[in-house]
Short mmCIF file of C-alpha atoms in Angstrom, two decimals:
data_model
loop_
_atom_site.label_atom_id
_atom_site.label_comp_id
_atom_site.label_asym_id
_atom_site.label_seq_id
_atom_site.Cartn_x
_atom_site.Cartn_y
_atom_site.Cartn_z
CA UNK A 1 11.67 -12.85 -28.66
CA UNK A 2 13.42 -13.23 -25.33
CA UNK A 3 10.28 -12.93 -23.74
CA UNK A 4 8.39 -15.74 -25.76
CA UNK A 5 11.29 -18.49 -24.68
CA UNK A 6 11.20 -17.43 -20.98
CA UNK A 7 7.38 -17.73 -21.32
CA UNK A 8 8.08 -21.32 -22.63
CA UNK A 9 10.45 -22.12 -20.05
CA UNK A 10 8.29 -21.62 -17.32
CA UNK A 11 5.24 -23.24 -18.79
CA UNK A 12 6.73 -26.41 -18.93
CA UNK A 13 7.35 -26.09 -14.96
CA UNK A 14 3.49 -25.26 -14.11
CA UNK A 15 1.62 -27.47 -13.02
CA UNK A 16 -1.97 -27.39 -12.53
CA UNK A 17 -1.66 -24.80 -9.36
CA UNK A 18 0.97 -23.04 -10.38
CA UNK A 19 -1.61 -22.27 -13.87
CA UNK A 20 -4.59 -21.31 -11.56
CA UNK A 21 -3.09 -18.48 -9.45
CA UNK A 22 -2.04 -16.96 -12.87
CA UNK A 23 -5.65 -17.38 -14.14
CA UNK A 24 -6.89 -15.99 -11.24
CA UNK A 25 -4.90 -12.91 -10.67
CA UNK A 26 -5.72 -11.94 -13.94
CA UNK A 27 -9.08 -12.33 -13.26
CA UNK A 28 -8.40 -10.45 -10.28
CA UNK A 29 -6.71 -7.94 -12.54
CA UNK A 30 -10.06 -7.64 -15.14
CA UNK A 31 -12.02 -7.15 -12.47
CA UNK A 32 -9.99 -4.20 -10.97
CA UNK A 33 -9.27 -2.71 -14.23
CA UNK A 34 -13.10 -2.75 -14.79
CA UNK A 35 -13.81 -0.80 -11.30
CA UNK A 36 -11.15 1.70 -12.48
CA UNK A 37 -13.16 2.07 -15.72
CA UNK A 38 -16.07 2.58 -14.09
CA UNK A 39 -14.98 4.83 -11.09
CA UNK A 40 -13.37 7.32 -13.55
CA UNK A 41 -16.46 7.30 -16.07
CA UNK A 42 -18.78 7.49 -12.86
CA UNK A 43 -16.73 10.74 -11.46
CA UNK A 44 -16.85 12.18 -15.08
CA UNK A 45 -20.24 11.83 -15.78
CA UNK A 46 -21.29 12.48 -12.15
CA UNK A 47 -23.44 8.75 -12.21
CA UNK A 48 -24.05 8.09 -8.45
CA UNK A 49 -25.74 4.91 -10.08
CA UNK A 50 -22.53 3.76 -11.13
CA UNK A 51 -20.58 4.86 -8.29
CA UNK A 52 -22.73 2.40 -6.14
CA UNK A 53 -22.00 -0.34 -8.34
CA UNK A 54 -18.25 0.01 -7.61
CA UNK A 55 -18.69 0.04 -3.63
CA UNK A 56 -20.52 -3.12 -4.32
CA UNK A 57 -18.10 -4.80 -6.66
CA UNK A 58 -15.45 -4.17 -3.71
CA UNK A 59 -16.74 -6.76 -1.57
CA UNK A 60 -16.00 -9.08 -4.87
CA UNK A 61 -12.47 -8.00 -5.09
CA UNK A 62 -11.46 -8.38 -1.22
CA UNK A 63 -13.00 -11.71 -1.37
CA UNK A 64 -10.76 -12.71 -3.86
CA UNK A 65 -7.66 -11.39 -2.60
CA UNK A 66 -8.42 -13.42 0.23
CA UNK A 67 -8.60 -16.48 -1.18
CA UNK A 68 -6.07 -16.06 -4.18
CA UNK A 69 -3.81 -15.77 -0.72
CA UNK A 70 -5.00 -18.90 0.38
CA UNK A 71 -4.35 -20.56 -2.59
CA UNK A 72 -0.96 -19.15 -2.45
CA UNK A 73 0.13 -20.13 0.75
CA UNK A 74 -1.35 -23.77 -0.08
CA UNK A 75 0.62 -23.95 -3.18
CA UNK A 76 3.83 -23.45 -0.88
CA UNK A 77 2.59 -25.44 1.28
CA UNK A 78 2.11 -28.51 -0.55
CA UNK A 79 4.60 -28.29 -3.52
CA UNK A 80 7.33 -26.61 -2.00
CA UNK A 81 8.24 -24.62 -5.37
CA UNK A 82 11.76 -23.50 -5.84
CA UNK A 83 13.20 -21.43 -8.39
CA UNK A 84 11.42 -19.66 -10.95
CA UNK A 85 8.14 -21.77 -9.90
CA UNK A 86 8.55 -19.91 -5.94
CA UNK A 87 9.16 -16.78 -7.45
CA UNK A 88 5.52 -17.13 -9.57
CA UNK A 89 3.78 -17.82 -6.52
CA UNK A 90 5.28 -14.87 -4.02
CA UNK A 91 4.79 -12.79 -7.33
CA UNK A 92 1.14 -13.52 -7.53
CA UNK A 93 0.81 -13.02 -3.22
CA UNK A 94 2.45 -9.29 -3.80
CA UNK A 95 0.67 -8.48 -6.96
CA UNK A 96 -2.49 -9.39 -5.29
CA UNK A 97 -2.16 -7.26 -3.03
CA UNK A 98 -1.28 -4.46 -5.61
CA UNK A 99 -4.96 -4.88 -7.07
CA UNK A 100 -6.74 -5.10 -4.42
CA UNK A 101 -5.65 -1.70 -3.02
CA UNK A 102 -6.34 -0.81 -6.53
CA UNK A 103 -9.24 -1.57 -5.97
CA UNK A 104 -9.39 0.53 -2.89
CA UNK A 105 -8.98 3.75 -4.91
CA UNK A 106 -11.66 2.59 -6.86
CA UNK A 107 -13.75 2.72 -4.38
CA UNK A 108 -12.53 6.42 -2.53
CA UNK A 109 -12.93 7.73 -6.74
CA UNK A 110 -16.57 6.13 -6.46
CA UNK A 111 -17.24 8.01 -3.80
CA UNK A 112 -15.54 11.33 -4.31
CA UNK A 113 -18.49 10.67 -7.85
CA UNK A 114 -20.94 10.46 -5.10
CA UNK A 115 -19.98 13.54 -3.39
CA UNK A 116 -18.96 15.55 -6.57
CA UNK A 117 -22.86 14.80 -7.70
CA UNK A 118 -24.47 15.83 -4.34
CA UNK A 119 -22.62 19.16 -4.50
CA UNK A 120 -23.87 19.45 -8.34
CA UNK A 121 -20.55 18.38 -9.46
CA UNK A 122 -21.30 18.54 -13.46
CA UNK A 123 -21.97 22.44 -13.08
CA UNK A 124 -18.52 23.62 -12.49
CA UNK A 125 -16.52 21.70 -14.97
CA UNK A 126 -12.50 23.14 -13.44
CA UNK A 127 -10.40 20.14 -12.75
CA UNK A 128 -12.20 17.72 -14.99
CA UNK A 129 -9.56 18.59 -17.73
CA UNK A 130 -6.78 17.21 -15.58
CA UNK A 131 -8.55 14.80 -13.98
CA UNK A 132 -9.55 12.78 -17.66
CA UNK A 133 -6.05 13.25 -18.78
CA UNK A 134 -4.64 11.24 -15.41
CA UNK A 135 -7.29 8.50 -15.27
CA UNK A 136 -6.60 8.09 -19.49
CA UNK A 137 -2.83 7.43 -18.89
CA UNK A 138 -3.31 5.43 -15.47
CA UNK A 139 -5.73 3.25 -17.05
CA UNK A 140 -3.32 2.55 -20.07
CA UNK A 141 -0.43 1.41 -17.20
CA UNK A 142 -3.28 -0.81 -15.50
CA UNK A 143 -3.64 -2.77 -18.74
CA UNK A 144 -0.16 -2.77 -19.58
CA UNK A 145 0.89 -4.19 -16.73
CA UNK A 146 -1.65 -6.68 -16.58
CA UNK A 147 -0.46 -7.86 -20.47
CA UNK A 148 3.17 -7.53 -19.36
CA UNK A 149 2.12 -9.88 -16.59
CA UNK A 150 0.32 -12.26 -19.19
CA UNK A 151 2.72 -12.48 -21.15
CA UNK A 152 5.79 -12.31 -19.00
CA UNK A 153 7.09 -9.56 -21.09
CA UNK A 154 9.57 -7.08 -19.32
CA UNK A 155 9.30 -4.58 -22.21
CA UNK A 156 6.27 -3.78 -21.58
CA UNK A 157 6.92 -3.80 -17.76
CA UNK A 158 9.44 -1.21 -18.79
CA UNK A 159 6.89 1.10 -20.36
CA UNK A 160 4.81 1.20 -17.23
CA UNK A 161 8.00 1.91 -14.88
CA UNK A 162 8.40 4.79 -17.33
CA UNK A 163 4.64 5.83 -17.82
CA UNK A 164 4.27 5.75 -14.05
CA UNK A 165 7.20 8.33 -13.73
CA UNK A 166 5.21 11.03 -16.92
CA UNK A 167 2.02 10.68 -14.39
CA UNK A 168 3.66 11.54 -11.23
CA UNK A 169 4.79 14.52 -13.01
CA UNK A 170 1.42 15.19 -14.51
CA UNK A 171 -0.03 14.85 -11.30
CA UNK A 172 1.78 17.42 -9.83
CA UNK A 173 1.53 19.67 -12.39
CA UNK A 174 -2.39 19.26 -12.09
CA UNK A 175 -2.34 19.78 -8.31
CA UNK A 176 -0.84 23.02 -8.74
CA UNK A 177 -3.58 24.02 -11.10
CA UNK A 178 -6.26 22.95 -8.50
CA UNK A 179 -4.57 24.91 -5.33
CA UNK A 180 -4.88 27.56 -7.83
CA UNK A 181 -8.51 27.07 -8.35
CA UNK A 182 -9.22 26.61 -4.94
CA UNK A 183 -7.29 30.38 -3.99
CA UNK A 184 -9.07 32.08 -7.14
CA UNK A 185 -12.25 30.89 -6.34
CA UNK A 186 -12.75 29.63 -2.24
CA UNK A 187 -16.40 28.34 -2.98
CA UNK A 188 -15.10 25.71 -4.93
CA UNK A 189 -12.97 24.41 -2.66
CA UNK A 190 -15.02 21.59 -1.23
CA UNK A 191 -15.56 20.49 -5.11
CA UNK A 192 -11.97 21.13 -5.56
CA UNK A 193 -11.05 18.61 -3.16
CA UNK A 194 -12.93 15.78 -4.13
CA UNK A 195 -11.06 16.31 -7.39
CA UNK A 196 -7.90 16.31 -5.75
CA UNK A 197 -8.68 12.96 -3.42
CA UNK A 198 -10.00 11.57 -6.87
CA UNK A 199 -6.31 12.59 -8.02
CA UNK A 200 -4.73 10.91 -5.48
CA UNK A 201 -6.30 7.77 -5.59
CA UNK A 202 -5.34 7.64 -9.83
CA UNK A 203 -1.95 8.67 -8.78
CA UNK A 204 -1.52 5.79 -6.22
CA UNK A 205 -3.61 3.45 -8.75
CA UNK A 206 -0.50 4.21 -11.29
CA UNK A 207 2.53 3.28 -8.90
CA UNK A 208 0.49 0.02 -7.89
CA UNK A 209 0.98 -0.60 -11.56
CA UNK A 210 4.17 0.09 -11.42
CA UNK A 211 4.91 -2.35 -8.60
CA UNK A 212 3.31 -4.90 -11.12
CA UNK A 213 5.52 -4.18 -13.54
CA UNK A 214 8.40 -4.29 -11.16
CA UNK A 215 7.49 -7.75 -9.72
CA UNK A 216 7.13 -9.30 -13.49
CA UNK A 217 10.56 -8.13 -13.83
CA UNK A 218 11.48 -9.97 -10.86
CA UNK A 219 9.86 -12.96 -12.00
CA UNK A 220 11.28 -13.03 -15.32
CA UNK A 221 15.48 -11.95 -14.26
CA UNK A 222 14.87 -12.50 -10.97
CA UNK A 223 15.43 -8.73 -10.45
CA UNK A 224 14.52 -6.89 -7.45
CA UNK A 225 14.26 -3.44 -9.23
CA UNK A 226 12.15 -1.78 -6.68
CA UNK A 227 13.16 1.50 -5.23
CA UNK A 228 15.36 1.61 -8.59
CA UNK A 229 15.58 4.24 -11.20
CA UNK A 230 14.41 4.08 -14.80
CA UNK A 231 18.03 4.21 -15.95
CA UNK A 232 19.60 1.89 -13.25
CA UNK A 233 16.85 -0.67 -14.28
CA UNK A 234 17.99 -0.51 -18.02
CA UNK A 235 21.26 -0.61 -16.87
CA UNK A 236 20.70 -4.07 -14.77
CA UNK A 237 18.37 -5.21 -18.23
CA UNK A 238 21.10 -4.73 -20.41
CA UNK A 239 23.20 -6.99 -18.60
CA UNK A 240 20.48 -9.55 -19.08
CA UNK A 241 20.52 -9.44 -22.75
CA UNK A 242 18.01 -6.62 -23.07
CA UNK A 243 18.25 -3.94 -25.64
CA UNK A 244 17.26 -0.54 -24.09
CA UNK A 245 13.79 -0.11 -25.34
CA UNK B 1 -1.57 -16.24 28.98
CA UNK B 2 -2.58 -18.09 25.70
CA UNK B 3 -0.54 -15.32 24.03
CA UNK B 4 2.80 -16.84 26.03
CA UNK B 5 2.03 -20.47 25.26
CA UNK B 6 1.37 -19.96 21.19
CA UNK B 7 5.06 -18.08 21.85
CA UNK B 8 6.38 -21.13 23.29
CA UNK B 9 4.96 -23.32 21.20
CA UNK B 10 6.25 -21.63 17.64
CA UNK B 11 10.03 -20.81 19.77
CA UNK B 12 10.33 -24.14 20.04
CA UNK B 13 9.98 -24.82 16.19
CA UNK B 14 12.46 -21.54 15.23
CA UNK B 15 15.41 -22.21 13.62
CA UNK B 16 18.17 -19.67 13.29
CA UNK B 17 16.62 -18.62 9.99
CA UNK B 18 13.30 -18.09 11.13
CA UNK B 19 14.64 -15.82 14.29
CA UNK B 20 16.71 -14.13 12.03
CA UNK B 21 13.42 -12.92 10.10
CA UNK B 22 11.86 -11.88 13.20
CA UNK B 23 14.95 -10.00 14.54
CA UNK B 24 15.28 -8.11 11.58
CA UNK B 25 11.71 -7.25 10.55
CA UNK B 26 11.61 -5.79 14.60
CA UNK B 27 14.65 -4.06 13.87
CA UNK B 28 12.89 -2.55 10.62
CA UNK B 29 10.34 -1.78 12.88
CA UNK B 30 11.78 0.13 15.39
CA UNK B 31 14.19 2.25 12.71
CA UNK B 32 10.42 3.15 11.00
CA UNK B 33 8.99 3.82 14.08
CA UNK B 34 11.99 6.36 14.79
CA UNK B 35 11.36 7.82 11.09
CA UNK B 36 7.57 8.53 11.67
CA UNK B 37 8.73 10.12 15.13
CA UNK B 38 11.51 12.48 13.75
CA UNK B 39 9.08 13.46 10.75
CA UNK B 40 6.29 14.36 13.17
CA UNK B 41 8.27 16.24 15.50
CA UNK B 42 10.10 18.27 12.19
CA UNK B 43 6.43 19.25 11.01
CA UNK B 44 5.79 20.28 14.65
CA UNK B 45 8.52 22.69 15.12
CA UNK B 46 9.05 23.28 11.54
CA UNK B 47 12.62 21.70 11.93
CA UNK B 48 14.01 21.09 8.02
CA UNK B 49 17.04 19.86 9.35
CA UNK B 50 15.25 16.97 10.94
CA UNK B 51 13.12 16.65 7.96
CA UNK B 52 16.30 16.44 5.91
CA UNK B 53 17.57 13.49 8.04
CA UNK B 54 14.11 11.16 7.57
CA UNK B 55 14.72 11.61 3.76
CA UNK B 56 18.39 10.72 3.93
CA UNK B 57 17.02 7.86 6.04
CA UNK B 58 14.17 6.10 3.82
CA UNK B 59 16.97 4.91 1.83
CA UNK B 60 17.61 2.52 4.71
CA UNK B 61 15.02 1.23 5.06
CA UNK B 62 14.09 1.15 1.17
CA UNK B 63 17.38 -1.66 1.29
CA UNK B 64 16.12 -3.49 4.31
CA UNK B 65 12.76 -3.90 2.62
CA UNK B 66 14.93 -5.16 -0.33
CA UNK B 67 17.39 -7.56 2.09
CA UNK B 68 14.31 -8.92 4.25
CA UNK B 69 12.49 -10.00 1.20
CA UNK B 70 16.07 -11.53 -0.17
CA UNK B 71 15.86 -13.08 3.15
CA UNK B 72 12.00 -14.67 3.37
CA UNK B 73 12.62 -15.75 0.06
CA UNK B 74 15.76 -17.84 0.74
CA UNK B 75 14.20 -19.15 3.94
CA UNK B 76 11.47 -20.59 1.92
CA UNK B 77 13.71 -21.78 -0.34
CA UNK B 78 16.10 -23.87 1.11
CA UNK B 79 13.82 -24.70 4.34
CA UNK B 80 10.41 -25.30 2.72
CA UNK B 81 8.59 -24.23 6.19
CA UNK B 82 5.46 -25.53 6.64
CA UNK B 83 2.18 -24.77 9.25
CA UNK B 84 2.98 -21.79 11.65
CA UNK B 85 6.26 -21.61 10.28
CA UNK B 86 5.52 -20.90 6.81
CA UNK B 87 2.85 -18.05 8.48
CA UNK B 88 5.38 -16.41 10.02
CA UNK B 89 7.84 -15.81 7.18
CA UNK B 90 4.85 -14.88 4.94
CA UNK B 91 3.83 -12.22 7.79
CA UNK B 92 7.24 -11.31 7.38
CA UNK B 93 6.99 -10.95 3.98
CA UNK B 94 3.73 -8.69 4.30
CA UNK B 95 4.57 -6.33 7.59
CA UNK B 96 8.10 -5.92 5.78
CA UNK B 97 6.05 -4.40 2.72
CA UNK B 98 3.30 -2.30 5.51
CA UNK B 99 6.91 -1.25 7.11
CA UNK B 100 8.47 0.13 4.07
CA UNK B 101 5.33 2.00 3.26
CA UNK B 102 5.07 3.38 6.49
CA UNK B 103 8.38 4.96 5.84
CA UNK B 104 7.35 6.29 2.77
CA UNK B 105 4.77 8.13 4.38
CA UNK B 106 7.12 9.19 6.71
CA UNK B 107 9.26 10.74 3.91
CA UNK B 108 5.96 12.08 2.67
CA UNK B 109 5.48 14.44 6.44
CA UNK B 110 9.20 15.50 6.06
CA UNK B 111 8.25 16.92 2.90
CA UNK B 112 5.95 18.51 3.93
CA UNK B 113 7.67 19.97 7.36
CA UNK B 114 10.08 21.14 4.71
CA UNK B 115 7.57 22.52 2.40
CA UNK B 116 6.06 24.10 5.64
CA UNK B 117 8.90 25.55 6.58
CA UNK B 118 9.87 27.33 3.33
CA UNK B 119 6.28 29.13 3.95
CA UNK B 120 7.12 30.31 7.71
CA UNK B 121 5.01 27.52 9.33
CA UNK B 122 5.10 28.28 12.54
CA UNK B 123 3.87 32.00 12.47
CA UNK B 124 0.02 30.33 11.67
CA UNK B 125 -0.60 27.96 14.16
CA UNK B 126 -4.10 26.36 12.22
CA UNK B 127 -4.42 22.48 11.84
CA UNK B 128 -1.78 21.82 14.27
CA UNK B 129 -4.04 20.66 16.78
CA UNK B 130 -5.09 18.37 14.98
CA UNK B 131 -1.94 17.02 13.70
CA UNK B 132 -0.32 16.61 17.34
CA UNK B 133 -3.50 14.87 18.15
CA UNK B 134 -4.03 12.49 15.40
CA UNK B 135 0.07 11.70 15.19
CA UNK B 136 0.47 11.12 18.80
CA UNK B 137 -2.64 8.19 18.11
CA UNK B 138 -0.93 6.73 15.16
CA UNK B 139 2.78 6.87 16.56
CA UNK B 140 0.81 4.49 19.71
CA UNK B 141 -0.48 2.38 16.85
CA UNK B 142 2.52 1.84 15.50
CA UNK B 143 4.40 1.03 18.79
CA UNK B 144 1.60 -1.15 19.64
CA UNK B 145 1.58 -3.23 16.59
CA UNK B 146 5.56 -4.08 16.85
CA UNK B 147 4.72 -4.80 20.84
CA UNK B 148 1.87 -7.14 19.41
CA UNK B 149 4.23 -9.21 16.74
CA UNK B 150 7.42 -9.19 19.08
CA UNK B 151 5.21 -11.39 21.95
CA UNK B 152 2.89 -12.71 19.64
CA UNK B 153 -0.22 -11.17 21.48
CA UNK B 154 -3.42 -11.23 19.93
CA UNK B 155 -5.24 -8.63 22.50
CA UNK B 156 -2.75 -5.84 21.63
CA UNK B 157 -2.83 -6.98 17.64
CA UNK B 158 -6.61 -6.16 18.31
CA UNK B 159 -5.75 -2.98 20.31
CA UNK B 160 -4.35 -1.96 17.38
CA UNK B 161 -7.31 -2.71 15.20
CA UNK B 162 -9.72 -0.83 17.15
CA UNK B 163 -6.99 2.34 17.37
CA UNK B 164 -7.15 2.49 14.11
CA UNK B 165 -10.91 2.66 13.25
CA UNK B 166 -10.99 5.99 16.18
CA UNK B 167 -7.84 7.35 14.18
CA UNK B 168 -9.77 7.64 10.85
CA UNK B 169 -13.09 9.13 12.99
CA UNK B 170 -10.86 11.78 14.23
CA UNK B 171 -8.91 11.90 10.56
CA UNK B 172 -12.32 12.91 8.87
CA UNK B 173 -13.38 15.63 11.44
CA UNK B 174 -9.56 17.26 11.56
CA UNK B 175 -10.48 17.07 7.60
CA UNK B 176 -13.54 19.03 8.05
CA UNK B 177 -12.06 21.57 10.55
CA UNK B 178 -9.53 22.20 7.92
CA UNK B 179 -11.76 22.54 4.82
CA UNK B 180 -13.30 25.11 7.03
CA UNK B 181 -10.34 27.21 7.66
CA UNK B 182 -9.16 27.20 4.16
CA UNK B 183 -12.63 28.71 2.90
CA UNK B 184 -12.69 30.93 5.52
CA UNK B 185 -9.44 32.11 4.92
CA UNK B 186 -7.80 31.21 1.35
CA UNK B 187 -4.72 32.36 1.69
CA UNK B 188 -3.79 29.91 3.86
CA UNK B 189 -4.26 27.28 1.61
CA UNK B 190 -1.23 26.36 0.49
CA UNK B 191 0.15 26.03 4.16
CA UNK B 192 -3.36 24.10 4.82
CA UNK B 193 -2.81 21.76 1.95
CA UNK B 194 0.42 20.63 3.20
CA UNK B 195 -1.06 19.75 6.59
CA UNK B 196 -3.63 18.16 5.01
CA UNK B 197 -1.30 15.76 2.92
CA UNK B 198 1.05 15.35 6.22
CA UNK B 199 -2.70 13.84 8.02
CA UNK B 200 -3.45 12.20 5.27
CA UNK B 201 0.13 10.11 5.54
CA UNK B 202 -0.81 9.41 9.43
CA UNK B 203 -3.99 8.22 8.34
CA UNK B 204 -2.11 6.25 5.79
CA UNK B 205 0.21 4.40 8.45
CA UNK B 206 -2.13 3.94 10.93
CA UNK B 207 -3.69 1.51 8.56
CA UNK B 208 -0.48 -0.11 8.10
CA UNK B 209 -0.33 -0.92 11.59
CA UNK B 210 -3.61 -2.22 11.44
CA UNK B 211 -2.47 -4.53 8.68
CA UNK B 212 0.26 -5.08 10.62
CA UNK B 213 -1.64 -6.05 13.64
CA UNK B 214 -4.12 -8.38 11.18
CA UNK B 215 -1.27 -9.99 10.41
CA UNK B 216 -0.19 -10.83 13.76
CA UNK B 217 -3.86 -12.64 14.14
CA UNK B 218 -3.01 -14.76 11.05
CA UNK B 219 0.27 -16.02 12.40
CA UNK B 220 -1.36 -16.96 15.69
CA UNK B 221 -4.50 -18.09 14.71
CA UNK B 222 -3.96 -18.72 10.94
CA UNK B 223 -7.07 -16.52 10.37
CA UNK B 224 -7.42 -13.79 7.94
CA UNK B 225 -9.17 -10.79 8.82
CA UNK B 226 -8.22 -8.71 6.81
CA UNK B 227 -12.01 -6.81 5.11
CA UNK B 228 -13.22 -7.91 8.83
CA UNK B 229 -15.07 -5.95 11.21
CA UNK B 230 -14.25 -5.26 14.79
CA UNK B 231 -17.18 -7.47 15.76
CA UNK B 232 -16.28 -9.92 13.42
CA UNK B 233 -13.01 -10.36 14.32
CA UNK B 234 -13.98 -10.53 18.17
CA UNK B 235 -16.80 -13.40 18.10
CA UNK B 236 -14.01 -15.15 15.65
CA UNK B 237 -11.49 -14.62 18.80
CA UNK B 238 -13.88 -15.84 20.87
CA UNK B 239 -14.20 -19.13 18.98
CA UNK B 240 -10.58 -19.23 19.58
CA UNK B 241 -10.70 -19.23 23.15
CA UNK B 242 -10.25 -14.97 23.35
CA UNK B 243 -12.36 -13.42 26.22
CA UNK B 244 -13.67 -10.41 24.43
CA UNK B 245 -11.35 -7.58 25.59
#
């Protein structure tokens, strides 16, 4: 409810501008949360084919970072925002850069599919169990905190603050598995590690989410919550009239 | 010489605010730079004491991060800068963000001189080379890229740059030496592993002060080139007026 009138509030501030760098960091976003897609499927199903196809889709992304910045510092530029309106555009400027190093793991996970399948990565399945169960949840926080984004809805930027916390934890859980691997069996350990850099990169794909979710939360209470705990965030929502979720 | 008249030029057009930013992002700056320091030399002589003071002080610079932003954001605000002032507090705004991770990778190598510690580091000498080597590269880069912001000088900024692409050459063969010593010997793959996560965090900030250095380029020459080659970047330079260093 809350989140539908502060929605409202700031639509009938946008102008023109202020509408496009929304539309076009999440188009931005789509874009990133299809290389994601496709990285992860590509390093499961060892499909070099596919892996290419997200190097080349990285040229697409930095291109648009670039000039979603542009249009940024134009916007300031020109119409001088203040308020809520300012806080939309350095939102968009930080977030952007959030998906395009996104993107960035994309592209080391495309290539760790690359050199999983020249060292006949599909033989040897160890890792793989860990590694679906990471990219499932990361993928879920990309998309939430696209939509929390979208729809300016700090709930939702709450569940990604938490979900980002469950796949830290996850992920360290798994890397002790894979050290294990790697001492049990020392011929694996080159396939081992392009698990673990695969890891890595979902791990750091999941607290750029998170810093989406953080800035939405800025835009919307004008909340700097970063470097803040789950329950010191709740704490600082309550006091704007949020139940704890 | 160019490099002192742009400096000139944008002094003249500083208010207090806009010094202010400067003052404090250098100050950021140097306290990060003193972070990456003290965690490098804990991993090298396995000192947890000194590993316990870098974690103690990334909360420091976690609330600078937090304050500079407060403070870019304001300046915008109320001053509505425009042209080469409006690039500097947005440079702000980025190198504030490449600081704070810098730090965090910083917290990341005490960690890891802690973790190395616990498993009598110092007995197995193995990867160290490499460490001293690569850190001793990045802790340059990151010295250079503050020298290149505080005077505004576009041949150090590209110094920097350049640094950085022979930091991740020598980052992927220390990699390869240290695959090697873990298959040849697996039990030292824990202590390996955290070596290899302590490189992976120099590689990490070395591109930070690359970033940092890019966006010294932008504030002098309002070009981005960031996704830009070395080449690239030099015949743009040259357009500008740079002799090719």
């Amino acid at each position: 409810m809350e989140n539908l009138q502060i929605d409202q509030h700031i639509s009938r501030q946008f102008n023109a501008d202020l509408e496009h760098l929304r539309e076009h960091l999440l188009e931005m976003g789509g874009l990133v949360e299809e290389q994601v897609a496709d990285a992860v499927r590509a390093i499961e199903t060892a499909d070099s084919g596919l892996a290419e196809k997200v190097l080349r889709t990285e040229e697409d992304i930095d291109s648009l970072e670039v000039s979603l910045d542009e249009e940024c510092t134009l916007v300031l530029a020109r119409r001088q925002p203040a308020a809520s309106d300012l806080r939309l555009v350095l939102m968009v400027t930080k977030a952007n850069r959030d998906l395009e190093r996104m993107g960035d793991e994309a592209d080391k996970i495309a290539r760790m599919a690359i050199a999983l399948n020249d060292a006949g990565g599909a033989i040897s399945p160890r890792g793989f169990v860990e590694l679906r169960h990471i990219a499932n949840s990361v993928q879920a926080l990309v998309n939430q905190a696209l939509d929390a984004f979208a729809r300016y809805d700090v709930q939702t930027a709450m569940k990604v603050v938490k979900g980002d916390t469950l796949v830290d934890r996850d992920y360290g859980s798994a890397m002790r598995e894979l050290m294990t691997y790697m001492m049990e069996d020392p011929r694996s350990i080159t396939r081992v590690m392009n698990i673990i850099w695969a890891l890595r990169s979902l791990e750091r794909i999941g607290d750029h989410a998170r810093n989406i979710a953080e800035h939405v939360i800025y835009l919307v209470h004008a909340m700097d919550v970063r470097h803040t705990s789950v329950g010191e965030i709740e704490a600082q929502l309550e006091e704007h009239g949020h139940k704890p979720s």
